[in-house]
Amino acid sequence: MKDLLKQLYPNDLDFVLEQVSCLKRKYNPDNSKDLSKLTHQDCILITYGDAIFEPSRTPLSSLKRFADEYLKEGISAIHLLPCFPYTSDDGFSVVDYYEINSELGSWKDIDELKITFDIMFDAVVNHMSKKSSWFQDFLRGTETFDTYFIEADPNADYSDVVRPRALPLLHKFDKQGKEVYVWTTFSEDQVDLNYRSAKVFIQVLDVLLFYIHKGARYIRLDAIAFLWKTMGTSCIHLKETHMVIQAYRQVFNEIAPHAIIITETNVPHVENVSYFGNGSNEAHMVYNFTLPPLLAHSIHEQEISTLTKWAKSLSLPSSETCFFNFTASHDGVGVRPLQGIIADEEITRLAEKAELHGGFVSYKDNGDGTKSPYELNCNYMDLITHPSSENTIRAQRFLLTQSVMLVMPGVPGIYYHSILGSENDREEAVRSGINRRINRQKLPYDDIVHQLGKTNSLRSIVYRNYMELLKIRKQEKLFSPFSQASYTEEKSVFIIERKDTGQRLFAIHNFSNNGVKIKSRCPVALNLRTGEEMSDVYWTLQAFEFKWLKESI
């Protein structure tokens, strides 16, 4: 750690080392936690703290009630999207890292939630709200915060800087009567923290350790790729950013070895997996950002060669790392990870499909006067299926994609709208002018329970089948995040083979709207969903059907 800190903060090394030692004393190592690796029983729900609400409870207590009653048999952990006081971006412009948003509840609600579930906190530490006390003290010239944010020359050349949004990189503020320009990667209300400051490094480390102290097993590092800024560079994926993560990981290893770091970097695959580091010094998990758009492409094109080739290329630097697999999130479906995997015109076709199904497309500024699709703002159900299709057909196509996600090595992350079979909330996206709100609808508890009780509703069909899959997964050790997997294709069938200690499991997925028959891969297999034993020479699949088959020994 000293070598890392010496490179990052050569002029403040003694200060940083002293402060790290103070934090180690402040947050005493907790050796009582289970240090076992991630297992097949780990499955994470991604949700807002107020995703499900009731008039008589705090939203967090309503979430706990619903999760306890409807999800705990399949879900082991809950990822709370930013649950702190904020001013914009639905939580991603944090005002105070140390408090729970009073509109959601309190730390007491978090304590109740973690009785049943592991917790993932969102560490939105690339930037924070312009209304935060830290930034306001910076503008007032308070000495403690004088280096917390980045003042920049508006006349400098920023053409090399990667821009995630088509918004100004710098915004003007009044600092003690003087006009200054401050770095704002994402919006005017999201001012970037200055990690060149040793004080910021320590302050953020304190925040992360505080979250662990409050019960977090997982820490999600939001927008982490943009952390360090150096003029004349892209200001993304810089070596110093990786070094900051490595330094934080070393502190975690000493104080909280049970804690798991997840990096959120919605970028092309090679850059994304760089956050594994050497396999033991950076993230424990990285988001598998290529999976959501590639599955959508595969099902619309009814073409699996690209999916198979990509899956075969996946590799991990060590047995201590794995992917965080998901298909939907609060941010929609990023398409940048498809670059270099499918042609630009195919990305355009996928974007057109999202719009045809009632969604929107967000664009990024390429820095040369042109724009390109960055994100598909569309509920994943509506991206995969046409809203006018029958519920049973929609559910089948949707669950096919979820099966692939659940079977691939790694830990699954399931957005609350996915497990509940939700659709686009286009009305709210149009009303608010925020495209991403198309997939952020808040749900009344009683309405959800009522719809889940209606046998033929889309919510009920998806929820029942999804929970069935999660229960099976939780019981089957072959679904370990780290066990081996191989990928093959035959006709339109994408085949995932999982194996460990002499046992094999085949997950077969028909990406065609026609029935298909393929040669069986083992003499006798148990259908994990039906309990039926199969000894046929051929395996048959209906349109968009999938099966989980475990070899009988």
Coordinates of C-alpha atoms in Angstrom, one line a residue:
M1 CA 0.0 0.0 0.0
K2 CA 2.8 2.4 0.8
D3 CA 4.2 2.0 -2.7
L4 CA 0.8 2.8 -4.2
L5 CA 0.3 5.8 -2.0
K6 CA 3.8 7.1 -2.7
Q7 CA 3.0 7.2 -6.4
L8 CA -0.4 8.8 -5.9
Y9 CA 0.5 11.3 -3.2
P10 CA 4.3 11.7 -3.1
N11 CA 4.0 15.1 -1.3
D12 CA 1.5 14.0 1.2
L13 CA 2.6 10.4 1.9
D14 CA 3.1 10.9 5.7
F15 CA -0.3 12.5 6.0
V16 CA -2.0 9.7 4.1
L17 CA -0.3 6.9 6.0
E18 CA -1.1 8.5 9.3
Q19 CA -4.8 9.0 8.3
V20 CA -5.1 5.4 7.1
S21 CA -3.8 4.2 10.4
C22 CA -6.4 6.4 12.2
L23 CA -9.2 4.8 10.1
K24 CA -7.9 1.3 10.9
R25 CA -8.3 2.2 14.6
K26 CA -11.6 3.9 14.0
Y27 CA -13.1 0.9 12.2
N28 CA -11.7 -2.0 14.2
P29 CA -11.3 -5.2 12.1
D30 CA -14.4 -7.4 12.4
N31 CA -13.3 -11.1 12.4
S32 CA -16.8 -12.4 13.2
K33 CA -18.0 -12.1 9.6
D34 CA -18.3 -15.2 7.4
L35 CA -15.3 -15.0 5.1
S36 CA -16.4 -17.8 2.8
K37 CA -16.4 -17.2 -0.9
L38 CA -19.4 -16.4 -3.0
T39 CA -21.6 -19.4 -3.7
H40 CA -24.5 -20.6 -5.8
Q41 CA -26.8 -19.3 -3.1
D42 CA -25.8 -15.7 -3.7
C43 CA -28.3 -13.7 -5.8
I44 CA -28.8 -9.9 -5.6
L45 CA -31.9 -7.9 -6.0
I46 CA -31.3 -4.4 -7.5
T47 CA -33.8 -1.9 -6.2
Y48 CA -34.5 1.6 -5.1
G49 CA -35.3 2.1 -1.4
D50 CA -38.8 3.3 -2.4
A51 CA -39.4 0.8 -5.2
I52 CA -42.4 -0.6 -3.3
F53 CA -44.4 1.6 -0.9
E54 CA -47.4 1.7 1.4
P55 CA -49.1 4.7 3.0
S56 CA -48.5 3.4 6.6
R57 CA -44.8 2.5 6.5
T58 CA -41.5 3.9 5.5
P59 CA -40.6 2.8 2.0
L60 CA -37.6 0.8 3.3
S61 CA -39.8 -1.1 5.7
S62 CA -42.3 -1.8 2.9
L63 CA -39.4 -3.1 0.8
K64 CA -38.4 -5.4 3.7
R65 CA -42.0 -6.7 4.1
F66 CA -42.3 -7.5 0.4
A67 CA -38.8 -9.1 0.2
D68 CA -39.4 -11.2 3.3
E69 CA -42.8 -12.4 2.0
Y70 CA -42.1 -12.8 -1.7
L71 CA -38.3 -12.9 -2.4
K72 CA -36.2 -14.4 0.3
E73 CA -36.5 -18.0 -1.0
G74 CA -34.5 -17.0 -4.1
I75 CA -32.8 -13.7 -3.2
S76 CA -29.9 -13.5 -0.7
A77 CA -28.9 -9.8 -1.0
I78 CA -30.4 -6.4 -1.8
H79 CA -28.5 -3.8 -3.7
L80 CA -30.0 -0.5 -2.5
L81 CA -29.5 2.1 -5.2
P82 CA -28.4 5.4 -3.6
C83 CA -30.5 5.7 -0.4
F84 CA -28.9 8.9 0.8
P85 CA -30.2 12.5 0.7
Y86 CA -29.8 13.8 -2.9
T87 CA -30.9 16.7 -5.2
S88 CA -31.1 15.1 -8.7
D89 CA -30.6 12.0 -10.9
D90 CA -32.8 9.9 -8.8
G91 CA -30.2 9.6 -6.0
F92 CA -26.9 9.8 -7.9
S93 CA -26.2 13.4 -6.8
V94 CA -25.6 12.7 -3.1
V95 CA -25.8 15.5 -0.5
D96 CA -24.6 13.5 2.5
Y97 CA -22.9 10.1 2.3
Y98 CA -23.5 9.4 6.0
E99 CA -27.3 9.7 6.3
I100 CA -30.3 7.7 5.0
N101 CA -32.7 9.8 3.0
S102 CA -35.5 10.6 5.5
E103 CA -38.1 10.1 2.8
L104 CA -37.0 6.4 2.7
G105 CA -36.6 5.7 6.4
S106 CA -33.6 5.6 8.7
W107 CA -30.5 3.5 9.6
K108 CA -32.9 1.5 11.8
D109 CA -34.7 0.3 8.6
I110 CA -31.4 -0.8 7.2
D111 CA -30.7 -2.7 10.4
E112 CA -34.0 -4.5 10.0
L113 CA -33.4 -5.3 6.3
K114 CA -30.0 -6.8 6.9
I115 CA -31.5 -9.4 9.4
T116 CA -32.7 -11.4 6.4
F117 CA -30.5 -10.1 3.5
D118 CA -27.0 -9.1 2.8
I119 CA -26.7 -5.5 1.7
M120 CA -25.0 -3.7 -1.2
F121 CA -24.5 0.0 -0.8
D122 CA -24.0 2.3 -3.7
A123 CA -20.8 4.4 -3.3
V124 CA -21.4 7.4 -5.6
V125 CA -17.9 8.7 -5.0
N126 CA -16.9 10.1 -8.4
H127 CA -19.1 13.1 -7.8
M128 CA -21.6 14.6 -5.4
S129 CA -24.4 17.2 -5.3
K130 CA -23.5 20.9 -5.8
K131 CA -25.8 21.4 -2.8
S132 CA -23.7 19.2 -0.5
S133 CA -22.0 20.9 2.5
W134 CA -18.6 19.8 1.1
F135 CA -19.1 21.7 -2.2
Q136 CA -20.7 24.7 -0.5
D137 CA -17.7 24.9 1.9
F138 CA -15.4 24.7 -1.1
L139 CA -17.2 27.7 -2.7
R140 CA -17.0 29.5 0.6
G141 CA -13.2 28.9 0.7
T142 CA -13.2 26.8 3.8
E143 CA -9.7 25.5 4.1
T144 CA -10.6 21.8 4.8
F145 CA -12.4 21.6 1.5
D146 CA -10.2 23.8 -0.6
T147 CA -8.9 20.9 -2.7
Y148 CA -12.0 18.7 -2.7
F149 CA -13.2 19.7 -6.2
I150 CA -11.6 20.4 -9.6
E151 CA -11.2 24.0 -10.9
A152 CA -10.5 24.0 -14.6
D153 CA -9.6 26.5 -17.3
P154 CA -12.6 26.9 -19.7
N155 CA -10.3 27.8 -22.6
A156 CA -8.2 24.6 -22.4
D157 CA -8.5 21.8 -24.9
Y158 CA -10.7 19.0 -23.6
S159 CA -11.2 17.2 -26.9
D160 CA -9.6 14.0 -25.7
V161 CA -11.9 13.7 -22.7
V162 CA -14.4 10.8 -23.0
R163 CA -17.9 12.2 -22.6
P164 CA -20.6 9.9 -21.2
R165 CA -23.3 12.5 -21.8
A166 CA -23.9 15.2 -24.3
L167 CA -23.7 17.9 -21.6
P168 CA -21.0 20.5 -20.8
L169 CA -17.9 19.1 -19.1
L170 CA -17.4 22.3 -17.0
H171 CA -19.9 24.5 -15.2
K172 CA -19.5 28.0 -13.8
F173 CA -19.9 28.7 -10.1
D174 CA -19.3 31.7 -7.8
K175 CA -16.5 31.1 -5.4
Q176 CA -16.1 34.0 -2.9
G177 CA -17.2 36.4 -5.5
K178 CA -14.9 35.0 -8.2
E179 CA -16.2 33.1 -11.3
V180 CA -14.7 29.6 -11.4
Y181 CA -15.3 26.6 -13.7
V182 CA -15.7 23.2 -12.0
W183 CA -15.4 19.8 -13.5
T184 CA -18.8 18.1 -13.9
T185 CA -18.6 14.8 -15.9
F186 CA -22.3 14.0 -15.6
S187 CA -24.2 17.2 -14.9
E188 CA -24.1 20.6 -13.3
D189 CA -25.5 19.1 -10.1
Q190 CA -22.9 16.4 -10.0
V191 CA -19.5 18.0 -9.3
D192 CA -16.5 15.7 -9.5
L193 CA -14.4 15.0 -6.5
N194 CA -10.7 15.7 -6.9
Y195 CA -8.7 12.5 -6.2
R196 CA -5.5 14.3 -6.7
S197 CA -6.2 15.6 -3.2
A198 CA -4.9 13.3 -0.4
K199 CA -7.7 14.7 1.7
V200 CA -10.4 13.4 -0.7
F201 CA -8.7 10.0 -0.8
I202 CA -9.0 9.7 2.9
Q203 CA -12.5 11.2 3.2
V204 CA -13.9 8.7 0.6
L205 CA -12.1 5.8 2.3
D206 CA -13.9 6.8 5.5
V207 CA -17.2 6.7 3.6
L208 CA -16.5 3.2 2.3
L209 CA -15.5 1.9 5.7
F210 CA -18.5 3.5 7.3
Y211 CA -20.8 1.6 4.9
I212 CA -19.1 -1.6 5.8
H213 CA -19.4 -0.7 9.5
K214 CA -23.2 -0.2 8.8
G215 CA -23.5 -3.8 7.5
A216 CA -22.6 -3.7 3.8
R217 CA -21.3 -7.0 2.4
Y218 CA -21.0 -5.4 -1.1
I219 CA -19.7 -2.0 -2.1
R220 CA -20.6 -0.8 -5.6
L221 CA -18.2 1.8 -6.9
D222 CA -20.4 3.9 -9.2
A223 CA -18.9 5.5 -12.4
I224 CA -15.5 4.6 -11.1
A225 CA -13.8 4.7 -14.4
F226 CA -13.8 8.5 -14.5
L227 CA -12.2 9.0 -11.1
W228 CA -8.8 10.5 -12.0
K229 CA -8.4 13.5 -14.3
T230 CA -5.2 14.3 -16.2
M231 CA -5.2 17.0 -19.0
G232 CA -4.3 15.7 -22.4
T233 CA -5.8 12.2 -21.7
S234 CA -9.2 10.6 -22.1
C235 CA -9.7 11.0 -18.3
I236 CA -11.1 7.4 -18.2
H237 CA -9.4 4.2 -17.0
L238 CA -6.3 6.1 -16.1
K239 CA -3.6 4.1 -14.2
E240 CA -4.2 6.3 -11.1
T241 CA -7.8 5.3 -11.0
H242 CA -6.8 1.6 -10.8
M243 CA -4.2 2.5 -8.1
V244 CA -6.9 4.2 -6.0
I245 CA -9.1 1.1 -6.2
Q246 CA -6.1 -1.1 -5.3
A247 CA -5.2 1.0 -2.3
Y248 CA -8.8 0.8 -1.0
R249 CA -8.9 -3.0 -1.6
Q250 CA -5.8 -3.4 0.6
V251 CA -7.4 -1.5 3.4
F252 CA -10.5 -3.7 3.0
N253 CA -8.4 -6.8 3.1
E254 CA -7.1 -5.7 6.6
I255 CA -10.2 -4.2 8.1
A256 CA -13.1 -6.0 6.3
P257 CA -11.9 -9.0 4.4
H258 CA -15.5 -10.2 4.0
A259 CA -16.4 -7.1 2.0
I260 CA -16.8 -7.4 -1.8
I261 CA -16.0 -4.6 -4.2
I262 CA -18.0 -4.3 -7.4
T263 CA -17.0 -1.8 -10.1
E264 CA -19.5 -0.2 -12.4
T265 CA -17.9 0.7 -15.7
N266 CA -20.3 0.7 -18.6
V267 CA -17.7 0.5 -21.3
P268 CA -16.4 -1.9 -24.0
H269 CA -15.6 -5.3 -22.6
V270 CA -11.8 -5.2 -22.5
E271 CA -11.8 -1.9 -20.6
N272 CA -14.5 -3.2 -18.3
V273 CA -12.6 -6.4 -17.2
S274 CA -9.4 -4.4 -16.6
Y275 CA -11.0 -3.6 -13.2
F276 CA -10.3 -7.1 -12.1
G277 CA -6.7 -6.1 -11.9
N278 CA -4.4 -9.1 -11.5
G279 CA -7.2 -11.1 -9.9
S280 CA -6.6 -10.3 -6.3
N281 CA -5.9 -6.5 -6.1
E282 CA -8.9 -4.7 -7.5
A283 CA -12.6 -5.6 -7.9
H284 CA -14.0 -8.9 -6.7
M285 CA -16.7 -8.6 -9.3
V286 CA -17.3 -6.4 -12.4
Y287 CA -20.6 -5.9 -14.2
N288 CA -21.0 -8.1 -17.2
F289 CA -22.2 -5.1 -19.3
T290 CA -22.0 -6.9 -22.7
L291 CA -24.6 -9.5 -21.7
P292 CA -27.8 -7.4 -21.7
P293 CA -27.5 -5.8 -25.1
L294 CA -26.0 -9.0 -26.7
L295 CA -28.9 -11.1 -25.4
A296 CA -31.3 -8.6 -26.9
H297 CA -29.5 -8.6 -30.2
S298 CA -29.4 -12.4 -30.3
I299 CA -33.1 -12.9 -29.6
H300 CA -34.2 -10.2 -32.2
E301 CA -31.8 -11.5 -34.9
Q302 CA -32.4 -15.1 -33.9
E303 CA -28.7 -15.5 -34.2
I304 CA -26.5 -17.1 -31.6
S305 CA -23.0 -17.4 -33.2
T306 CA -22.0 -14.0 -31.9
L307 CA -23.2 -14.8 -28.4
T308 CA -21.5 -18.2 -28.4
K309 CA -18.2 -16.7 -29.7
W310 CA -18.3 -13.9 -27.1
A311 CA -19.1 -16.3 -24.3
K312 CA -16.2 -18.6 -25.2
S313 CA -13.9 -15.6 -25.0
L314 CA -14.7 -14.8 -21.4
S315 CA -11.9 -15.4 -19.0
L316 CA -11.1 -14.4 -15.4
P317 CA -7.7 -13.6 -13.9
S318 CA -8.2 -15.8 -10.8
S319 CA -10.5 -18.0 -8.9
E320 CA -11.2 -15.0 -6.6
T321 CA -13.1 -13.0 -9.2
C322 CA -16.3 -13.4 -11.1
F323 CA -18.8 -11.5 -13.1
F324 CA -21.9 -9.7 -11.8
N325 CA -24.4 -10.9 -14.4
F326 CA -27.5 -8.9 -15.1
T327 CA -29.8 -7.9 -17.9
A328 CA -31.6 -4.8 -16.6
S329 CA -30.9 -2.0 -14.2
H330 CA -32.0 1.5 -13.3
D331 CA -29.8 2.9 -16.2
G332 CA -31.3 1.1 -19.1
V333 CA -29.2 -1.0 -21.5
G334 CA -25.9 0.4 -22.5
V335 CA -24.7 -0.5 -26.1
R336 CA -21.1 0.7 -26.0
P337 CA -20.1 -2.8 -24.8
L338 CA -21.2 -4.1 -28.2
Q339 CA -18.6 -2.1 -30.0
G340 CA -16.2 -4.5 -31.7
I341 CA -18.6 -7.4 -31.2
I342 CA -21.4 -6.5 -33.6
A343 CA -21.5 -4.0 -36.5
D344 CA -22.6 -0.4 -36.0
E345 CA -25.6 -1.0 -38.2
E346 CA -26.7 -3.9 -36.0
I347 CA -26.4 -1.6 -32.9
T348 CA -28.6 0.9 -34.8
R349 CA -31.2 -1.8 -35.5
L350 CA -31.3 -2.7 -31.8
A351 CA -31.8 1.0 -31.0
E352 CA -34.6 1.2 -33.5
K353 CA -36.2 -1.9 -31.9
A354 CA -36.2 -0.1 -28.5
E355 CA -38.0 2.9 -30.0
L356 CA -40.4 0.7 -31.9
H357 CA -41.4 -1.0 -28.6
G358 CA -42.0 2.3 -26.8
G359 CA -38.6 3.1 -25.5
F360 CA -36.0 5.9 -26.1
V361 CA -32.4 6.1 -27.1
S362 CA -29.8 8.2 -25.4
Y363 CA -26.7 9.4 -27.3
K364 CA -23.1 10.1 -26.4
D365 CA -21.0 12.9 -27.8
N366 CA -18.1 11.4 -29.8
G367 CA -16.0 14.6 -29.5
D368 CA -16.0 15.1 -33.3
G369 CA -19.4 16.7 -33.8
T370 CA -21.2 13.4 -34.1
K371 CA -23.3 11.3 -31.7
S372 CA -23.9 7.6 -31.4
P373 CA -26.3 5.4 -29.3
Y374 CA -25.1 5.1 -25.8
E375 CA -28.0 3.6 -23.9
L376 CA -31.4 2.1 -24.7
N377 CA -33.9 3.5 -22.2
C378 CA -36.5 0.7 -22.3
N379 CA -37.8 -1.8 -19.8
Y380 CA -36.0 -5.1 -20.6
M381 CA -39.3 -6.9 -21.1
D382 CA -40.4 -4.3 -23.7
L383 CA -37.0 -4.4 -25.3
I384 CA -37.1 -8.2 -25.7
T385 CA -40.8 -8.5 -26.6
H386 CA -43.4 -6.4 -28.4
P387 CA -45.8 -4.9 -25.9
S388 CA -48.8 -6.1 -28.0
S389 CA -47.8 -9.8 -27.8
E390 CA -49.6 -12.3 -25.6
N391 CA -48.5 -12.6 -22.0
T392 CA -47.4 -16.2 -22.3
I393 CA -45.3 -15.5 -25.4
R394 CA -43.7 -12.4 -23.8
A395 CA -42.9 -14.2 -20.6
Q396 CA -41.3 -17.1 -22.5
R397 CA -39.0 -14.9 -24.6
F398 CA -38.1 -12.8 -21.5
L399 CA -37.4 -15.8 -19.3
L400 CA -35.1 -17.3 -22.0
T401 CA -32.8 -14.3 -21.5
Q402 CA -33.0 -14.6 -17.8
S403 CA -32.1 -18.2 -17.9
V404 CA -28.9 -17.4 -19.8
M405 CA -28.0 -14.8 -17.2
L406 CA -28.7 -17.1 -14.2
V407 CA -26.7 -20.0 -15.6
M408 CA -23.5 -18.3 -16.7
P409 CA -20.7 -18.3 -14.1
G410 CA -20.9 -15.3 -11.8
V411 CA -23.4 -13.8 -9.3
P412 CA -26.8 -12.8 -10.8
G413 CA -28.1 -9.3 -10.2
I414 CA -31.9 -9.0 -10.8
Y415 CA -33.6 -5.6 -11.2
Y416 CA -36.9 -5.4 -9.3
H417 CA -38.8 -4.7 -12.5
S418 CA -37.5 -7.9 -14.1
I419 CA -38.6 -10.3 -11.4
L420 CA -42.0 -8.5 -11.3
G421 CA -42.6 -8.6 -15.0
S422 CA -42.9 -4.8 -15.4
E423 CA -43.3 -2.8 -18.6
N424 CA -42.3 0.7 -19.8
D425 CA -43.4 3.6 -17.7
R426 CA -43.3 5.9 -20.8
E427 CA -45.7 8.4 -19.3
E428 CA -43.3 9.2 -16.4
A429 CA -40.3 9.4 -18.7
V430 CA -42.2 11.9 -20.9
R431 CA -43.6 13.9 -18.0
S432 CA -40.2 14.2 -16.3
G433 CA -38.1 14.6 -19.4
I434 CA -35.8 11.9 -18.0
N435 CA -35.5 8.9 -20.3
R436 CA -34.3 6.6 -17.6
R437 CA -37.5 6.9 -15.6
I438 CA -39.1 4.7 -18.2
N439 CA -37.8 1.8 -16.1
R440 CA -37.8 3.3 -12.6
Q441 CA -41.5 3.2 -11.7
K442 CA -42.4 3.0 -8.0
L443 CA -45.0 0.3 -7.2
P444 CA -47.8 0.4 -4.6
Y445 CA -47.5 -2.7 -2.4
D446 CA -51.2 -3.7 -2.5
D447 CA -51.3 -3.3 -6.3
I448 CA -48.3 -5.6 -6.8
V449 CA -49.7 -8.2 -4.4
H450 CA -53.0 -8.1 -6.3
Q451 CA -51.4 -8.5 -9.7
L452 CA -49.2 -11.4 -8.5
G453 CA -52.4 -13.1 -7.4
K454 CA -53.9 -13.0 -10.9
T455 CA -52.8 -16.2 -12.5
N456 CA -52.7 -15.0 -16.1
S457 CA -51.2 -11.5 -15.5
L458 CA -47.8 -10.9 -17.0
R459 CA -46.4 -10.1 -13.5
S460 CA -47.7 -13.3 -12.1
I461 CA -46.4 -15.5 -14.9
V462 CA -42.9 -13.9 -14.8
Y463 CA -42.7 -13.9 -11.0
R464 CA -43.8 -17.5 -10.5
N465 CA -41.3 -18.8 -13.1
Y466 CA -38.5 -16.6 -12.0
M467 CA -38.8 -17.7 -8.4
E468 CA -38.9 -21.3 -9.5
L469 CA -35.6 -20.8 -11.3
L470 CA -34.0 -19.0 -8.4
K471 CA -35.1 -21.8 -6.0
I472 CA -33.5 -24.4 -8.2
R473 CA -30.4 -22.4 -8.6
K474 CA -30.0 -21.9 -4.8
Q475 CA -30.1 -25.7 -4.3
E476 CA -27.7 -26.7 -7.1
K477 CA -23.9 -26.4 -6.4
L478 CA -23.1 -26.6 -10.1
F479 CA -24.3 -23.0 -10.3
S480 CA -21.3 -21.8 -8.3
P481 CA -20.0 -18.4 -9.5
F482 CA -16.6 -20.1 -10.0
S483 CA -17.4 -23.5 -11.5
Q484 CA -16.4 -24.2 -15.1
A485 CA -18.6 -23.4 -18.1
S486 CA -18.3 -24.2 -21.8
Y487 CA -20.5 -22.8 -24.6
T488 CA -21.6 -24.5 -27.8
E489 CA -24.3 -24.0 -30.4
E490 CA -26.4 -26.3 -32.6
K491 CA -28.9 -24.9 -35.0
S492 CA -30.5 -22.1 -33.0
V493 CA -29.8 -23.6 -29.6
F494 CA -27.3 -21.9 -27.3
I495 CA -25.9 -24.5 -24.9
I496 CA -24.2 -23.7 -21.6
E497 CA -22.5 -26.6 -19.9
R498 CA -21.6 -26.3 -16.2
K499 CA -19.4 -28.9 -14.6
D500 CA -17.7 -29.6 -11.3
T501 CA -16.4 -32.7 -9.5
G502 CA -17.5 -35.0 -12.3
Q503 CA -21.1 -33.7 -12.5
R504 CA -22.5 -31.9 -15.5
L505 CA -25.5 -29.6 -16.1
F506 CA -26.7 -28.5 -19.5
A507 CA -28.8 -25.3 -20.0
I508 CA -30.2 -25.3 -23.5
H509 CA -31.8 -22.2 -25.0
N510 CA -33.7 -22.1 -28.3
F511 CA -33.3 -18.5 -29.8
S512 CA -35.7 -19.3 -32.6
N513 CA -39.4 -18.9 -33.1
N514 CA -39.5 -22.4 -34.5
G515 CA -39.3 -25.7 -32.6
V516 CA -36.0 -27.5 -32.8
K517 CA -34.5 -30.9 -32.1
I518 CA -30.8 -31.5 -31.2
K519 CA -28.8 -34.5 -30.2
S520 CA -28.7 -35.1 -26.5
R521 CA -25.4 -34.4 -24.7
C522 CA -25.7 -37.2 -22.1
P523 CA -27.4 -40.6 -21.9
V524 CA -29.8 -39.7 -19.0
A525 CA -30.6 -36.3 -17.7
L526 CA -32.9 -34.9 -15.0
N527 CA -35.0 -31.9 -16.0
L528 CA -34.5 -29.7 -13.0
R529 CA -37.7 -27.7 -13.7
T530 CA -40.1 -30.6 -14.1
G531 CA -38.3 -33.4 -12.2
E532 CA -38.7 -35.6 -15.3
E533 CA -35.9 -38.0 -16.2
M534 CA -35.0 -37.9 -19.9
S535 CA -33.2 -40.7 -21.7
D536 CA -34.0 -39.6 -25.3
V537 CA -31.5 -39.6 -28.1
Y538 CA -32.7 -36.1 -29.0
W539 CA -33.6 -33.1 -26.9
T540 CA -36.6 -31.1 -28.3
L541 CA -37.4 -27.4 -27.6
Q542 CA -40.4 -25.3 -28.6
A543 CA -40.0 -21.7 -29.8
F544 CA -37.9 -19.7 -27.4
E545 CA -38.0 -22.6 -24.9
F546 CA -35.2 -23.4 -22.5
K547 CA -34.4 -26.4 -20.2
W548 CA -32.0 -27.0 -17.3
L549 CA -30.8 -30.6 -17.6
K550 CA -28.5 -32.3 -15.0
E551 CA -26.7 -35.4 -16.1
S552 CA -27.9 -38.5 -14.1
I553 CA -25.0 -40.6 -12.9

